[in-house]
PDB file of C-alpha atoms in Angstrom:
ATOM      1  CA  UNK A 298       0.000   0.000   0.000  1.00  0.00           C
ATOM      2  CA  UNK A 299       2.602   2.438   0.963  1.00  0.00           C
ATOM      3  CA  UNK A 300       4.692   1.361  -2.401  1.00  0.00           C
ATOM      4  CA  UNK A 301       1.697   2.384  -4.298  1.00  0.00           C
ATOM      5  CA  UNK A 302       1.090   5.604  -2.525  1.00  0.00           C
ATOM      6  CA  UNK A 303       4.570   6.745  -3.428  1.00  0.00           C
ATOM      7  CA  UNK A 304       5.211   5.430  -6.425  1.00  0.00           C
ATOM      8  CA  UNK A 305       1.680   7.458  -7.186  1.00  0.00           C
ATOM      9  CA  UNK A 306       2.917  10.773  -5.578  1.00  0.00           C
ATOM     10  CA  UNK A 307       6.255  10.710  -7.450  1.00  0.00           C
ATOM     11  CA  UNK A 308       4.352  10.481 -11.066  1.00  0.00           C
ATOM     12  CA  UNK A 309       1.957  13.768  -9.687  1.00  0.00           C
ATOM     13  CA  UNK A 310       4.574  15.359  -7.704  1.00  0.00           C
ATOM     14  CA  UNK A 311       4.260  18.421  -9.230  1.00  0.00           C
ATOM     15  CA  UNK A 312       0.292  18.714  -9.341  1.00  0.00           C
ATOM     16  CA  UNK A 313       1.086  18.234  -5.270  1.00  0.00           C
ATOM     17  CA  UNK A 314       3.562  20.915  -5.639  1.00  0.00           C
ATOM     18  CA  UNK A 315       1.592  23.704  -7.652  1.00  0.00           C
ATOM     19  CA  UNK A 316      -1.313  22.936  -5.436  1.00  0.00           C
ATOM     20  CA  UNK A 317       0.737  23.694  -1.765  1.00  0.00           C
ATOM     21  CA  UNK A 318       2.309  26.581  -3.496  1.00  0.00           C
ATOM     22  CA  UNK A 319      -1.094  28.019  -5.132  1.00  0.00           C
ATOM     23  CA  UNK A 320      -2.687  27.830  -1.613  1.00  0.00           C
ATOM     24  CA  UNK A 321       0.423  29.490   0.335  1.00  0.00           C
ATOM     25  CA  UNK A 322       1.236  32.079  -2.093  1.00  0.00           C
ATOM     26  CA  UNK A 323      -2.386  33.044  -1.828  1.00  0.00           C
ATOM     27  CA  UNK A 324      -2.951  33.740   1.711  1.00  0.00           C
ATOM     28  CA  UNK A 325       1.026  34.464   2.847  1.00  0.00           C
ATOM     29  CA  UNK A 326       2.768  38.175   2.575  1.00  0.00           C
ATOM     30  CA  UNK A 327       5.702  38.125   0.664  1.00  0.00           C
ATOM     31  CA  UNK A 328       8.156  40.723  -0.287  1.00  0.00           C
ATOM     32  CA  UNK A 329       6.029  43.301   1.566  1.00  0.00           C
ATOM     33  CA  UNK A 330       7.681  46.909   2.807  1.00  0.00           C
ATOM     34  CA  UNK A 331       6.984  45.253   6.769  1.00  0.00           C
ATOM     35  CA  UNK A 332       6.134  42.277   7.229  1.00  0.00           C
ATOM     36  CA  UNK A 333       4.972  41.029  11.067  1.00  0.00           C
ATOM     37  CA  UNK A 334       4.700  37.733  12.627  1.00  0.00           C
ATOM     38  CA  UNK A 335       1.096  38.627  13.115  1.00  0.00           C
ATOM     39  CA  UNK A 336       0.236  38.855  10.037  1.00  0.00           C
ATOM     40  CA  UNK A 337       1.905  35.991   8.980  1.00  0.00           C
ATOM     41  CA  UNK A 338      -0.314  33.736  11.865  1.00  0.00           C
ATOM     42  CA  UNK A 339      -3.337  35.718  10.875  1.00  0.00           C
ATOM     43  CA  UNK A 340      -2.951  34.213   7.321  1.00  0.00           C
ATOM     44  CA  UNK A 341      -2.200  30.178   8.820  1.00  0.00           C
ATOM     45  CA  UNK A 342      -5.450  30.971  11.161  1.00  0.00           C
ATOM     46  CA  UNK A 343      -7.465  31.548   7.757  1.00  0.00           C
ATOM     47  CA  UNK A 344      -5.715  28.501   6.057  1.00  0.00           C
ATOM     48  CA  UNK A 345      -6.007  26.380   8.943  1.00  0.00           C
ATOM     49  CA  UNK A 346      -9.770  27.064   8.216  1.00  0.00           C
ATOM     50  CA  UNK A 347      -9.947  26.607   4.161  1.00  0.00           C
ATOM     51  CA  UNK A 348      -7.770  23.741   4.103  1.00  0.00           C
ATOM     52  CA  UNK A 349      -9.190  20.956   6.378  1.00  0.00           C
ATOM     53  CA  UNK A 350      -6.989  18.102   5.446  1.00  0.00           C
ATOM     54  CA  UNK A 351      -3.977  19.433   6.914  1.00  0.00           C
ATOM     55  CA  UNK A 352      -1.932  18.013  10.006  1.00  0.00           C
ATOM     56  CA  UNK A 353       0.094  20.942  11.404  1.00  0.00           C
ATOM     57  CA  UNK A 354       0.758  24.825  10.069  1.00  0.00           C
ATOM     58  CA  UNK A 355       4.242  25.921  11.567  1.00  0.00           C
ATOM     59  CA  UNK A 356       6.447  28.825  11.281  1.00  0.00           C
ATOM     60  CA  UNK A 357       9.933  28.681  11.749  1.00  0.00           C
ATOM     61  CA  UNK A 358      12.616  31.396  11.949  1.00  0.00           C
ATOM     62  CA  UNK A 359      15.878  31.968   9.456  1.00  0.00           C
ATOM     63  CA  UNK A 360      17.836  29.668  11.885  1.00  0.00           C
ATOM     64  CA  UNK A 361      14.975  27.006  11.615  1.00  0.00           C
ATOM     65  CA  UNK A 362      13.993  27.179  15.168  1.00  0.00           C
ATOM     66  CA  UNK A 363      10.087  26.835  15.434  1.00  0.00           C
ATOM     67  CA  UNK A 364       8.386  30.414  16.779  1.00  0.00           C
ATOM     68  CA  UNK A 365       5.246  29.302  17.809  1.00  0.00           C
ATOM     69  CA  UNK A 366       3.244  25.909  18.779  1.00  0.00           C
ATOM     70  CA  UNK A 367       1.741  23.918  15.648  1.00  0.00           C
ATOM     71  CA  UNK A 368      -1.533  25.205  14.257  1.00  0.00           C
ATOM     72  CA  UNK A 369      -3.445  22.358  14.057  1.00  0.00           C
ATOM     73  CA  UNK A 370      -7.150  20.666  14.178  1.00  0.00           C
ATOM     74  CA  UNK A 371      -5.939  18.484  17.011  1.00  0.00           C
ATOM     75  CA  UNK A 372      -4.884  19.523  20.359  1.00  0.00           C
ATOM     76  CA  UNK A 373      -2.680  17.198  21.011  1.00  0.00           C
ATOM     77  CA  UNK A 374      -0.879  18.491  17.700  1.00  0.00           C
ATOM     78  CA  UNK A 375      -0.525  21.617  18.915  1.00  0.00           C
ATOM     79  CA  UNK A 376       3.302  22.033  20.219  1.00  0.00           C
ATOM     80  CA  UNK A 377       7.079  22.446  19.074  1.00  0.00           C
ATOM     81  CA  UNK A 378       8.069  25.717  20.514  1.00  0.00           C
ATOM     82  CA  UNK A 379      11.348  26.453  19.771  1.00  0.00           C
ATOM     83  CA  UNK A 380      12.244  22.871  18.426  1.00  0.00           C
ATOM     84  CA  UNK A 381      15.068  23.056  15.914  1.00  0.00           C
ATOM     85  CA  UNK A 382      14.421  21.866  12.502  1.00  0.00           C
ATOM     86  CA  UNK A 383      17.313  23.129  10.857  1.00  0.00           C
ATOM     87  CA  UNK A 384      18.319  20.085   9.678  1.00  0.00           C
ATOM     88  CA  UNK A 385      15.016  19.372   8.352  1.00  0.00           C
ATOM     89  CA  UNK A 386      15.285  18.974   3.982  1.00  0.00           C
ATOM     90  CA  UNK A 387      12.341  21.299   3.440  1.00  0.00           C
ATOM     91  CA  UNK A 388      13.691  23.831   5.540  1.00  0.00           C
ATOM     92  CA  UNK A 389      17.153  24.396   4.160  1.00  0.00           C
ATOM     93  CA  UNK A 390      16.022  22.986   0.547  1.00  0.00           C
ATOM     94  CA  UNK A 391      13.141  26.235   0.627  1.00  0.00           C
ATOM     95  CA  UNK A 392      16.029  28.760   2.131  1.00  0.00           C
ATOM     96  CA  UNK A 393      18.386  27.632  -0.933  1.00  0.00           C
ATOM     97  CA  UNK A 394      16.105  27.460  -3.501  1.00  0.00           C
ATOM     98  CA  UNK A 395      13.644  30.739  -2.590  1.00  0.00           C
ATOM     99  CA  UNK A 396      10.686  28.958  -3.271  1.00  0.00           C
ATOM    100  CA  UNK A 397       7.952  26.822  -2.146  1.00  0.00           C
ATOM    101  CA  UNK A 398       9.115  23.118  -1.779  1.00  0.00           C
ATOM    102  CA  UNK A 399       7.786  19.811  -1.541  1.00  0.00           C
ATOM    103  CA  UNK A 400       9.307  16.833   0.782  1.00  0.00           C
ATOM    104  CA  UNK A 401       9.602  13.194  -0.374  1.00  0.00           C
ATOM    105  CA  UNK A 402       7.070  11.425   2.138  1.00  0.00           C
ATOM    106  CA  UNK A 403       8.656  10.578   5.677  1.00  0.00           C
ATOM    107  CA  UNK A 404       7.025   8.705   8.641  1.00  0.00           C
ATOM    108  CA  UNK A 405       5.318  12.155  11.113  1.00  0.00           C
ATOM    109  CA  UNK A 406       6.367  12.551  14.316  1.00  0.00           C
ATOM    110  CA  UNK A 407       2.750  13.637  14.649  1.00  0.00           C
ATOM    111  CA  UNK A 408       1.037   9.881  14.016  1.00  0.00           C
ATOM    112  CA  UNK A 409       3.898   7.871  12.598  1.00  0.00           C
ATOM    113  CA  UNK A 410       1.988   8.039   9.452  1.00  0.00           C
ATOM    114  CA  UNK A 411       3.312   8.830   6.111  1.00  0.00           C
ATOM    115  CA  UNK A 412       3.106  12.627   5.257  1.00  0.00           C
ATOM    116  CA  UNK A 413       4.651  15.141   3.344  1.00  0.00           C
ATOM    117  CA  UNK A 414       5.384  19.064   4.081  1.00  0.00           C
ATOM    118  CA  UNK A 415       4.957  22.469   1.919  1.00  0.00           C
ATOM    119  CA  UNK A 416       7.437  25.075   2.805  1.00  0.00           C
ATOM    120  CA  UNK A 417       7.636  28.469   1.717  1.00  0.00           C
ATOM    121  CA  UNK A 418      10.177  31.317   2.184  1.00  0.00           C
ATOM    122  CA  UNK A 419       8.868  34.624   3.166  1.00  0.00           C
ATOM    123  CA  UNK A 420      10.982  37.380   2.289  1.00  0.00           C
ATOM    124  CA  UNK A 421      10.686  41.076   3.398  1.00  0.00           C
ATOM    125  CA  UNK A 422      11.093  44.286   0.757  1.00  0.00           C
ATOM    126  CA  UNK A 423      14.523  43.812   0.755  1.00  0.00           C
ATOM    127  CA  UNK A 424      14.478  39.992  -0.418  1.00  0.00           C
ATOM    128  CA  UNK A 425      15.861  39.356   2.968  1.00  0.00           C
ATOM    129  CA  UNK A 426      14.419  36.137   4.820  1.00  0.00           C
ATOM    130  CA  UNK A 427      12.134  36.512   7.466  1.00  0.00           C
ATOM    131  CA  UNK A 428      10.263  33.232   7.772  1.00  0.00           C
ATOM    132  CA  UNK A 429       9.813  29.917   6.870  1.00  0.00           C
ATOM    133  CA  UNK A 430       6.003  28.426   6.562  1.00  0.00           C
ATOM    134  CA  UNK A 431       5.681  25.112   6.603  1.00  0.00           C
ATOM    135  CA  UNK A 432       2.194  22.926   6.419  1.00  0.00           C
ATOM    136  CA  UNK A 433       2.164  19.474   6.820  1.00  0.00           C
ATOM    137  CA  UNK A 434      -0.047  16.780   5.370  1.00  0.00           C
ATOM    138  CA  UNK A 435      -0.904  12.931   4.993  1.00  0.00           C
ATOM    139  CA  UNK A 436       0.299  11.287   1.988  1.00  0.00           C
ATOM    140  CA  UNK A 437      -3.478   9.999   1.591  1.00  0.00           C
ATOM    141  CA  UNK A 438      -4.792  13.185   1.955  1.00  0.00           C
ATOM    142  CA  UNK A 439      -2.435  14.955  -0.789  1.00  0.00           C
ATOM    143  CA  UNK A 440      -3.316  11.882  -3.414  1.00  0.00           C
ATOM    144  CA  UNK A 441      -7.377  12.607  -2.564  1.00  0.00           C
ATOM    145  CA  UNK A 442      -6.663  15.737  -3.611  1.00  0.00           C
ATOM    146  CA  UNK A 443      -4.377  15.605  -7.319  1.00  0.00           C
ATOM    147  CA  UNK A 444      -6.398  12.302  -8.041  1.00  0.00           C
ATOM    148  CA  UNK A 445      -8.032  12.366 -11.276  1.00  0.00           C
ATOM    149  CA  UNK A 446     -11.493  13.276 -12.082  1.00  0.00           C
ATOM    150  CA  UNK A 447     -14.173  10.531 -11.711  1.00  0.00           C
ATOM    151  CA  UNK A 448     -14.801  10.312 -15.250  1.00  0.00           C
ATOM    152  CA  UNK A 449     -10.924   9.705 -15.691  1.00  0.00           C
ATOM    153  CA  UNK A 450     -10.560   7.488 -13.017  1.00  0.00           C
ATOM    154  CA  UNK A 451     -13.532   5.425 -14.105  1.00  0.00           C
ATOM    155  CA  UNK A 452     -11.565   5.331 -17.792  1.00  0.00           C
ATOM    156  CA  UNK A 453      -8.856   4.227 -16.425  1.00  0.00           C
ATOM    157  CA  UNK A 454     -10.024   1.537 -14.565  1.00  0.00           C
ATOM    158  CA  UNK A 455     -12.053   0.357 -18.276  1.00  0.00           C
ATOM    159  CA  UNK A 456      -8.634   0.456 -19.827  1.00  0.00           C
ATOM    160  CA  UNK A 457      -7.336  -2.219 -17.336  1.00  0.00           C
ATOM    161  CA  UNK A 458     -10.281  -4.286 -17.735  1.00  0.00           C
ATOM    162  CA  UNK A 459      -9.936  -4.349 -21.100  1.00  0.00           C
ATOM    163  CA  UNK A 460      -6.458  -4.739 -21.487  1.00  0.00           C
ATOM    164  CA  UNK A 461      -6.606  -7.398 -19.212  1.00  0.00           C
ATOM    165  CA  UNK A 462      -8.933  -9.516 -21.088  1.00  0.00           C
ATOM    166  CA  UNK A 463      -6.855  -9.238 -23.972  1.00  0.00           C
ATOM    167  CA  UNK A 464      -4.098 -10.565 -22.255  1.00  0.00           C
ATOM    168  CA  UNK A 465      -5.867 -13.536 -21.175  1.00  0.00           C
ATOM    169  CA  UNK A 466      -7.049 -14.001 -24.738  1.00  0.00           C
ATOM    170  CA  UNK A 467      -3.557 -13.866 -25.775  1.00  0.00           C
ATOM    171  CA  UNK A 468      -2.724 -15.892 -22.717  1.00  0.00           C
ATOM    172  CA  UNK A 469      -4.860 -18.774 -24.211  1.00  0.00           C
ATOM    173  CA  UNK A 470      -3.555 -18.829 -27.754  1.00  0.00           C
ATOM    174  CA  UNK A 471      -0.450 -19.549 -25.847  1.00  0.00           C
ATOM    175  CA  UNK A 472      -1.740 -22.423 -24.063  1.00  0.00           C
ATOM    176  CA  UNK A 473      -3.246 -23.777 -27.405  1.00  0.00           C
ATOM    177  CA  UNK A 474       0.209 -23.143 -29.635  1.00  0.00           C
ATOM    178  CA  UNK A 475       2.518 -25.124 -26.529  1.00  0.00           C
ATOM    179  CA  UNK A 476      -0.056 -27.924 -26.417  1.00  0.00           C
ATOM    180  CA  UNK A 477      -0.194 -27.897 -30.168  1.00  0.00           C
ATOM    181  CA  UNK A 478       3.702 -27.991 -30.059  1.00  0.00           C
ATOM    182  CA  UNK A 479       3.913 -30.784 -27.141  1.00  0.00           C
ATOM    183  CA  UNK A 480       1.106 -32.918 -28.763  1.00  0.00           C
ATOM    184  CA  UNK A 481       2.862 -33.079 -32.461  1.00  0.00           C
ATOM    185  CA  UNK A 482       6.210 -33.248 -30.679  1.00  0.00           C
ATOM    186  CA  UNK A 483       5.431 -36.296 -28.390  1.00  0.00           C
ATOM    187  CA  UNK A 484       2.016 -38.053 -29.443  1.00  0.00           C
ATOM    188  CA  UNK A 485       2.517 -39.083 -32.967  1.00  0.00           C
ATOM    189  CA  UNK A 486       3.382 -42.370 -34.328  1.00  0.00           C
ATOM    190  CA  UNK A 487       6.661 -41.566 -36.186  1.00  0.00           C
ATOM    191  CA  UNK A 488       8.849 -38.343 -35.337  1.00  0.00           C
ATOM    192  CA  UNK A 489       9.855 -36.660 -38.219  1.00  0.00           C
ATOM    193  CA  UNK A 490      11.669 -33.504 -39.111  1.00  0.00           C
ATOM    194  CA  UNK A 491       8.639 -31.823 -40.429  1.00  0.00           C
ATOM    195  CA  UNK A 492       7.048 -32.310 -36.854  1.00  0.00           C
ATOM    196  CA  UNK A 493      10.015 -31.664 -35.059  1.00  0.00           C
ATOM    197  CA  UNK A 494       9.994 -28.232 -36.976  1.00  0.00           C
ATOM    198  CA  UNK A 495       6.260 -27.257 -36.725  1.00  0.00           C
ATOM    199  CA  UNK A 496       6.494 -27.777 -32.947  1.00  0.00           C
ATOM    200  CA  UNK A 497       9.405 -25.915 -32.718  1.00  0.00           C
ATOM    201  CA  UNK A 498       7.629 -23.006 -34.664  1.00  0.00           C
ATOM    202  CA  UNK A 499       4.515 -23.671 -32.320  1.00  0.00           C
ATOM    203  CA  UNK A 500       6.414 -23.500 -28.889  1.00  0.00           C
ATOM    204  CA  UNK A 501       8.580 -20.254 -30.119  1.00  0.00           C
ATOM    205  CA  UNK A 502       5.634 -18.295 -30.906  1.00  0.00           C
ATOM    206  CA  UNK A 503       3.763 -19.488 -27.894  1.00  0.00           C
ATOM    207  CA  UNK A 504       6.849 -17.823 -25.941  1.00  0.00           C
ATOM    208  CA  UNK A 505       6.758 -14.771 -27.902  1.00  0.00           C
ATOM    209  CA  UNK A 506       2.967 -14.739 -27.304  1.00  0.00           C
ATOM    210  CA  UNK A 507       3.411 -14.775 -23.374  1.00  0.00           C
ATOM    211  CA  UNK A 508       5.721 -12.680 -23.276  1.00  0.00           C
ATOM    212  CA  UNK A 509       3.710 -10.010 -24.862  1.00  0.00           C
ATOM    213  CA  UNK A 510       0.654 -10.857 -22.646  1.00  0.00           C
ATOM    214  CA  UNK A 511       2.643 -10.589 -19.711  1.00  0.00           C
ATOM    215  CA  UNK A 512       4.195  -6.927 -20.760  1.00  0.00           C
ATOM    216  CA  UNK A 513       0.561  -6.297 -21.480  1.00  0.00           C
ATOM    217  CA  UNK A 514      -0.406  -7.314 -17.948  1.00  0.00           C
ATOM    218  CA  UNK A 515       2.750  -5.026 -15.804  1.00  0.00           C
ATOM    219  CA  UNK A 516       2.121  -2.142 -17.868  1.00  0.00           C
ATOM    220  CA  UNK A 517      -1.348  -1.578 -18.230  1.00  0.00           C
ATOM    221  CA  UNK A 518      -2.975  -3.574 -15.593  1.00  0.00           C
ATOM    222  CA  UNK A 519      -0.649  -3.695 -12.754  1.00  0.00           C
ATOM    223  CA  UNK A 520       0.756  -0.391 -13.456  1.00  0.00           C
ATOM    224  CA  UNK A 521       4.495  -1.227 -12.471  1.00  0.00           C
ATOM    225  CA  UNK A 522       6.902  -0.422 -15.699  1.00  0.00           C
ATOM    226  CA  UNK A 523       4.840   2.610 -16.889  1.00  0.00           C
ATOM    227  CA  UNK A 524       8.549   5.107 -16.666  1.00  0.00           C
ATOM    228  CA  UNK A 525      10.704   1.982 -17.431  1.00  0.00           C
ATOM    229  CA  UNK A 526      11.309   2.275 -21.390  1.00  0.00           C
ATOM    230  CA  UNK A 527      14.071  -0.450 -20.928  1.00  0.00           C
ATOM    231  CA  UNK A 528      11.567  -2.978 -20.439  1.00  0.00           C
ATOM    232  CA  UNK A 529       9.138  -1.792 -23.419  1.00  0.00           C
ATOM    233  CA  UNK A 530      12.087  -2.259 -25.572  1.00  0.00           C
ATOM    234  CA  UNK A 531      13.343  -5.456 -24.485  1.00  0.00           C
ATOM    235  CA  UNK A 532       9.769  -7.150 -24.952  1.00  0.00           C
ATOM    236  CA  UNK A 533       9.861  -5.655 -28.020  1.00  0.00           C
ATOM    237  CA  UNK A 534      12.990  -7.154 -29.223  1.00  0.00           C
ATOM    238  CA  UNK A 535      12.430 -10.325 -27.789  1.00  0.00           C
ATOM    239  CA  UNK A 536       8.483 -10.186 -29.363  1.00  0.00           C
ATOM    240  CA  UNK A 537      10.563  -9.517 -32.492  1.00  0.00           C
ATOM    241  CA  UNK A 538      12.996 -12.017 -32.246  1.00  0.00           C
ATOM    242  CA  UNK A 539      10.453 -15.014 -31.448  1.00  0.00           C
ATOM    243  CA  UNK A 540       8.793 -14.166 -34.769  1.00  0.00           C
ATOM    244  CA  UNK A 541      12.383 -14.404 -36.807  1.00  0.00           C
ATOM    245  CA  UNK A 542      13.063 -17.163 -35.361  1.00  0.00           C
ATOM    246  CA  UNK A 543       9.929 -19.071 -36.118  1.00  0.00           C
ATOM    247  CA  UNK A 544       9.937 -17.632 -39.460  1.00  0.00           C
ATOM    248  CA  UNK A 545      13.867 -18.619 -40.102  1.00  0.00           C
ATOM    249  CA  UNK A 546      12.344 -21.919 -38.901  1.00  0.00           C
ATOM    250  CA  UNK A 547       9.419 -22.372 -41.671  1.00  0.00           C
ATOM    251  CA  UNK A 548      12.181 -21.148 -44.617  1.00  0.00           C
ATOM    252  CA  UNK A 549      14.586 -23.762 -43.303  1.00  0.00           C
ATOM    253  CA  UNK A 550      11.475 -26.411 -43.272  1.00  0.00           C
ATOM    254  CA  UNK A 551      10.403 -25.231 -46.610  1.00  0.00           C
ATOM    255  CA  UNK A 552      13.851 -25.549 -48.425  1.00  0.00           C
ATOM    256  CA  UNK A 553      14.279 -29.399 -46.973  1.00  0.00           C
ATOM    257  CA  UNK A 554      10.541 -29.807 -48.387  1.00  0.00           C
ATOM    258  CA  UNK A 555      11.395 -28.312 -52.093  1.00  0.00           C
ATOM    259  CA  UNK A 556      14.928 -30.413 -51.826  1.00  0.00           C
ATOM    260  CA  UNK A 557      13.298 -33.425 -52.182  1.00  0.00           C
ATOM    261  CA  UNK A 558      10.222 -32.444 -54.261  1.00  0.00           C
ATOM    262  CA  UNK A 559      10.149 -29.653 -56.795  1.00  0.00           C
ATOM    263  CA  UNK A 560      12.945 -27.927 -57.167  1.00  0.00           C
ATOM    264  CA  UNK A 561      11.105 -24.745 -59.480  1.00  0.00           C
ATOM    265  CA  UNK A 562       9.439 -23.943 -56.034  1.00  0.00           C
ATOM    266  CA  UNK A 563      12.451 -22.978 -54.464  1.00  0.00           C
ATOM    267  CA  UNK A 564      12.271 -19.707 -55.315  1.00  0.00           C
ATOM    268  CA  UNK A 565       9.546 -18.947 -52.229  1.00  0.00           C
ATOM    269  CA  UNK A 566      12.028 -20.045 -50.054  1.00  0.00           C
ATOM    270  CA  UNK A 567      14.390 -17.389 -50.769  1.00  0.00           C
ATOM    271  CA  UNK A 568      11.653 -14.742 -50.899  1.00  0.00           C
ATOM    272  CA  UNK A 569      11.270 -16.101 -47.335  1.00  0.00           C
ATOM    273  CA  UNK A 570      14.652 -16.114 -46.433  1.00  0.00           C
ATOM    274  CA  UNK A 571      15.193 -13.172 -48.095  1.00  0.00           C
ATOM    275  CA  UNK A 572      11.959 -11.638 -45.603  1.00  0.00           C
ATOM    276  CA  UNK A 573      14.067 -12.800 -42.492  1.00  0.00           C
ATOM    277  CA  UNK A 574      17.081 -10.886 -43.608  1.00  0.00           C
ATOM    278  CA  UNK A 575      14.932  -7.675 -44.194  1.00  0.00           C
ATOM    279  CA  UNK A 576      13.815  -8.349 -40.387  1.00  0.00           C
ATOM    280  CA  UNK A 577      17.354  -8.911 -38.550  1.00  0.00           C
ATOM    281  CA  UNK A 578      18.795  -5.795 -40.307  1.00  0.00           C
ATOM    282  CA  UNK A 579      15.528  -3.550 -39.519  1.00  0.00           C
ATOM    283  CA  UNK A 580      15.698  -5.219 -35.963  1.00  0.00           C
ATOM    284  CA  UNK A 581      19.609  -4.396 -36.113  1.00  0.00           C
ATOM    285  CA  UNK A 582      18.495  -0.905 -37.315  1.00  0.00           C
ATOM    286  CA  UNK A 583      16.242  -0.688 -34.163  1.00  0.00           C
ATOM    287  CA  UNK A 584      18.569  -2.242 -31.299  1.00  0.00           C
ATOM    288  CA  UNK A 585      20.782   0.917 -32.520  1.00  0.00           C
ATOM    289  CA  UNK A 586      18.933   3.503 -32.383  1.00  0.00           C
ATOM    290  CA  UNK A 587      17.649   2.472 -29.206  1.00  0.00           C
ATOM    291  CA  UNK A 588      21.109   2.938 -27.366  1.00  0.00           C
ATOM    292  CA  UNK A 589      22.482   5.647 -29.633  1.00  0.00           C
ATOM    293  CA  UNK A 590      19.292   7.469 -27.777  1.00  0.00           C
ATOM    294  CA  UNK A 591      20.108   6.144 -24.395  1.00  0.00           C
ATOM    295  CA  UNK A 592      23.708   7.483 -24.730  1.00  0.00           C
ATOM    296  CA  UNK A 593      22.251  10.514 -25.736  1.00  0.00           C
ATOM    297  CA  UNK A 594      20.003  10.984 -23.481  1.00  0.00           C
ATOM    298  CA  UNK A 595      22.634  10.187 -20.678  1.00  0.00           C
ATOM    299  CA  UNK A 596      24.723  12.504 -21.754  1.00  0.00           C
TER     300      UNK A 596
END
């Protein structure tokens, strides 16, 4: 569960960001003539109010030492005067970077639940620091709110169904091709080479066939590859390489056919062959342009 939650903050981190930094830049001075501590807990009094999924509204000072007790919904939330946080990643991450900041998510001291916390920079006239103002909040709470719409959501979820019946049609045609392959392989009278080919060609496209229904199955249904291209690729060239193989297989089976029958024939075989080439160079072509853009891309 946690996994999930994370792994879904990290791909909407920065709706989650623009969201805590819409809300504080809205009610917070900044770069005023005089700015006053007041003010500044007049403005987390009406926040504490318009945002009702937060945990604790703080303030602390240029050193990082907290000014006041925690703003929060819950009494027993409400403390941390003068409790260093210094050392704290949203504090000095917001004092380098003059800006409103988002933290990974980190267990809260508050409920030993995951959370994360907003903190913003206030600055006076002269763009000197005054203040830090920092909010915290659930993980849960931040993914109710950057969630899709229903309509989305509800699309989404289709989209898995569906994909996920066409895997397990695909998953069946596998089943089918390896107990085609076993049953022509094992349960015939005689073995010959003709068999011993067609089962081969039967059992390497049922691999290539599962392989695809399983890519189909991480990436769509379970969600777990979606920012790993590696893997995309790979199933592709292994997809791709099944289907060479098995097609290498049939020319090879077709020129021991046309050896011993007619010999004018042949001349399909080499437009087969001839196909096979066509798809190891454009799979060639494809293997390097793949990592002439991962080079690329890493530099």
């Amino acid at each position: 569960m946690y996994i999930k939650d994370i792994q879904k903050f990290e791909e909407n981190r920065y709706k989650a960001r623009a969201y805590m930094s819409y809300i504080l830049t809205r009610n917070l001075p900044n770069k005023l003539p005089k700015i006053e501590l007041s003010s500044v807990f007049n403005a987390l009094d009406k926040l504490a109010h318009e945002v009702k999924n937060f945990d604790a509204l703080y303030v602390l000072d240029p050193s990082g030492k907290q000014l006041e007790d925690t703003i929060s919904l819950k009494k027993e939330f409400c403390t941390g005067k003068g409790e260093d946080r210094s050392n704290r990643a949203y504090f000095y991450r917001a004092v380098k970077l003059r800006r409103c900041v988002l933290s990974d998510p980190y267990p809260s001291s508050l409920h030993n639940e995951l959370c994360v916390t907003a903190s913003m920079p206030i600055f006076n006239a002269q763009n000197k620091l005054e203040c830090v103002v920092c909010i915290d909040m659930k993980l849960v709470e931040i993914l109710k709110i950057i969630q899709a719409s229903q309509f989305e959501f509800f699309f989404m979820q289709f989209s898995r169904v569906v994909y996920f019946c066409f895997a397990f049609v695909l998953f069946i045609i596998t089943c089918f091709l390896l107990h085609r392959g076993i049953v022509s392989l094992f349960y015939q009278s005689g073995i010959e080479i003709q068999q011993m080919f067609e089962s081969t060609i039967a059992i390497t496209l049922a691999l290539a066939i599962f392989d695809l229904a399983k890519t189909v199955i991480e990436e769509e249904v379970l969600m777990r590859s979606k920012k790993e291209k590696s893997g995309i690729q790979k199933t592709m060239v292994r997809f791709l390489g099944s289907i060479i193989i098995a097609l290498a297989i049939e020319a090879l089976m077709l020129v021991f056919k046309l050896v011993t029958g007619e010999l004018s024939q042949m001349i399909y075989a080499i437009y087969l062959i001839v196909g096979v080439s066509v798809l190891l160079i454009g799979l060639s072509i494809y293997l390097f342009a793949v990592k002439y853009k991962g080079e690329y891309l890493s530099d």
